[in-house]
mmCIF file of C-alpha atoms in Angstrom:
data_model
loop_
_atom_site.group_PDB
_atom_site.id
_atom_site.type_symbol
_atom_site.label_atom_id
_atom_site.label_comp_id
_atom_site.label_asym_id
_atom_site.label_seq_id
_atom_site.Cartn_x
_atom_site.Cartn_y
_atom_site.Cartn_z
ATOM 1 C CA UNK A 1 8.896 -19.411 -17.901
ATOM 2 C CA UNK A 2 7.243 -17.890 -15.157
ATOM 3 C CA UNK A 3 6.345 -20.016 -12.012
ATOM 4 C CA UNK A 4 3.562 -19.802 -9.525
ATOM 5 C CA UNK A 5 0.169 -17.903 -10.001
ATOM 6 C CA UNK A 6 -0.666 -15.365 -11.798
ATOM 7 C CA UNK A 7 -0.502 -11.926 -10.303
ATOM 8 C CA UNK A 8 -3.171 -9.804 -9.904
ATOM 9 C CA UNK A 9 -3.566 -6.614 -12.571
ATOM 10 C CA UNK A 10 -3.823 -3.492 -11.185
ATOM 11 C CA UNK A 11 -5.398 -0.402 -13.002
ATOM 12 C CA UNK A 12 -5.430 2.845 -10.996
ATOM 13 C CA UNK A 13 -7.850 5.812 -11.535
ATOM 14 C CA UNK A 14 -6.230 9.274 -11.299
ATOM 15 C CA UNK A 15 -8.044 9.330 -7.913
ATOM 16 C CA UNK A 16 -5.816 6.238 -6.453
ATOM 17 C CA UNK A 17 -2.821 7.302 -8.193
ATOM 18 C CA UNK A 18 -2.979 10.597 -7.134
ATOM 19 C CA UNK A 19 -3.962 9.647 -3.299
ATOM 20 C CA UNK A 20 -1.116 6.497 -3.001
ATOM 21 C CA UNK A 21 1.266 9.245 -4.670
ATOM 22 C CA UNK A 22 0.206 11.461 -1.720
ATOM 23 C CA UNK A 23 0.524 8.582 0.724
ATOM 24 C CA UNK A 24 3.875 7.540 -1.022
ATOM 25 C CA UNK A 25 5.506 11.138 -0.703
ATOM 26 C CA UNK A 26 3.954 12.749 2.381
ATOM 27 C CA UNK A 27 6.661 13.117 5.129
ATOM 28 C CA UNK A 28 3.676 12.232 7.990
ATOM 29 C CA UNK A 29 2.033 9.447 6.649
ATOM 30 C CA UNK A 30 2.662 6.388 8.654
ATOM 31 C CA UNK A 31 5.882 4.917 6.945
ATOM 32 C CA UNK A 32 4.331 1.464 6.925
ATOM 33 C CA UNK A 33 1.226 3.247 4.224
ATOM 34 C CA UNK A 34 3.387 4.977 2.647
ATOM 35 C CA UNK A 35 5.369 1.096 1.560
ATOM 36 C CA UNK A 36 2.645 -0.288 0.739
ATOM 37 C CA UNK A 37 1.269 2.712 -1.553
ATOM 38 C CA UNK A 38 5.238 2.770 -3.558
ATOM 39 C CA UNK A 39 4.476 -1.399 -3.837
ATOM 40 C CA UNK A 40 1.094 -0.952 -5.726
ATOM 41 C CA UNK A 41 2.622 2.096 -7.839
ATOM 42 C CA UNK A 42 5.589 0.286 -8.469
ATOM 43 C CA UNK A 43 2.835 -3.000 -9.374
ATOM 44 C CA UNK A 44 0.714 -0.737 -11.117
ATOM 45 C CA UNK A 45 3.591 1.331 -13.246
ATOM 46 C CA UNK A 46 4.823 -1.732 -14.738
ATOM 47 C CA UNK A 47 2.791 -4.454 -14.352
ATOM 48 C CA UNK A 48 4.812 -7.576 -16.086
ATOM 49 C CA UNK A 49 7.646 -6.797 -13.755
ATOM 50 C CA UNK A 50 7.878 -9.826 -11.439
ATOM 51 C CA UNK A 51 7.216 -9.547 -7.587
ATOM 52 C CA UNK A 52 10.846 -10.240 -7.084
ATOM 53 C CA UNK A 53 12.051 -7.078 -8.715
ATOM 54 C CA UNK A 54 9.970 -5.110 -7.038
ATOM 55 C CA UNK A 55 10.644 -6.414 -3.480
ATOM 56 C CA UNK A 56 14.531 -5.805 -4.670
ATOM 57 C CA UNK A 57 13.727 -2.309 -5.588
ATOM 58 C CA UNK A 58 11.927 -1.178 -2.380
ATOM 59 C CA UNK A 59 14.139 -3.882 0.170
ATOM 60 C CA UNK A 60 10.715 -5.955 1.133
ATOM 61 C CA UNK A 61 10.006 -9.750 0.549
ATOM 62 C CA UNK A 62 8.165 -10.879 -2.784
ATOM 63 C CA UNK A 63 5.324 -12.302 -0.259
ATOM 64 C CA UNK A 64 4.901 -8.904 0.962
ATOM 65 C CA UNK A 65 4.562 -7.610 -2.363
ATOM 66 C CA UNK A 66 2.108 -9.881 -3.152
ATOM 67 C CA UNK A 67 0.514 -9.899 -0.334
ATOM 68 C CA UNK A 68 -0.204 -5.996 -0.884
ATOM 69 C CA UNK A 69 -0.900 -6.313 -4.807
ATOM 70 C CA UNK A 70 -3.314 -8.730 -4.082
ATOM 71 C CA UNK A 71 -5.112 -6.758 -1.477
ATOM 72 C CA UNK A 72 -5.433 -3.466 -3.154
ATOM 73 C CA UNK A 73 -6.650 -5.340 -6.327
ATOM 74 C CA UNK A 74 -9.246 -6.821 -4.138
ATOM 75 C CA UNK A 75 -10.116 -3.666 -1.768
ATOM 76 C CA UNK A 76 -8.623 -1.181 -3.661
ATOM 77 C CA UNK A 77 -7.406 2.094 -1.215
ATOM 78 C CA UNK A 78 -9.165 0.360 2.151
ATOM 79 C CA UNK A 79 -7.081 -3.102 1.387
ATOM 80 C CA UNK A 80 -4.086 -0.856 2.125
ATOM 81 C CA UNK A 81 -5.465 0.195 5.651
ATOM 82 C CA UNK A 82 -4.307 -2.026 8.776
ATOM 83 C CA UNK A 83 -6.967 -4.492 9.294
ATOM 84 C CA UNK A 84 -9.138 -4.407 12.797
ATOM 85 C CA UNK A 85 -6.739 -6.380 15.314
ATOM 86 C CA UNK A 86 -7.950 -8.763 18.315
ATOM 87 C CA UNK A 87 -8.181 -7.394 22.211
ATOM 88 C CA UNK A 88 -9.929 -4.628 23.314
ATOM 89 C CA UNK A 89 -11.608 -2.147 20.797
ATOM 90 C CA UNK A 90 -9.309 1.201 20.093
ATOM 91 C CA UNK A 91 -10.267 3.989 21.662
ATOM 92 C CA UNK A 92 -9.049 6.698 19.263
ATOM 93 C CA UNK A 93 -9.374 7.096 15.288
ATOM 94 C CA UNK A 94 -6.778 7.057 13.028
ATOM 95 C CA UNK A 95 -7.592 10.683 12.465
ATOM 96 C CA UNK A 96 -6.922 11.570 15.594
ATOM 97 C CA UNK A 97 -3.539 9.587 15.409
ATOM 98 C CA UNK A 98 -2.647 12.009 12.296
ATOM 99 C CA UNK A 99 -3.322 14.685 13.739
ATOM 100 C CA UNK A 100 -1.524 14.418 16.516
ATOM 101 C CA UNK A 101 1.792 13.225 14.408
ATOM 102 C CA UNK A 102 1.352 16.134 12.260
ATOM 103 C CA UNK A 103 0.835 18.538 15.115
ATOM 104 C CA UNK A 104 4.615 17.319 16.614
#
């Protein structure tokens, strides 16, 4: 019998598969995306699989696989986005950050 809360259900459009695929695969996305987009694919391919398996399968914890199910079922794409930090506002755009990893 399974313990603890439910999880989340997560659906994707072709749009989000098609983009976390993109963020899952791409050799300059920032590795830490590109987890986080395999966890909701791996949520989202087979969704009765427990959190543990899947934090077995990709070497994370089963609160980080929560943690990210839970988000993108309540955000969607932007829940998989780092979150605004305290301190002093950044003075350059992800965008910018990109571009300047894929440039090197």
């Amino acid at each position: 019998m399974a313990r603890g809360p439910h999880p989340a259900e997560i659906t994707l459009t072709a749009d989000e598969r098609a983009a976390l695929e993109r963020f899952a695969r791409r050799p300059k996305t920032a590795q830490a995306l590109a987890l986080r987009a395999r966890i909701v694919l791996a949520c989202a391919d087979r969704p009765d699989v427990p959190h543990g398996v899947v934090a077995g399968q990709l070497g994370v914890t089963r609160q980080t696989v929560g943690k990210w199910r839970e988000r993108f079922a309540a955000k969607r794409l932007d829940g998989l986005l780092d979150e605004p930090r305290v301190g002093a506002p950044r003075t350059i755009t992800d965008a910018q950050i990109e571009e300047v990893v894929r440039l090197t």
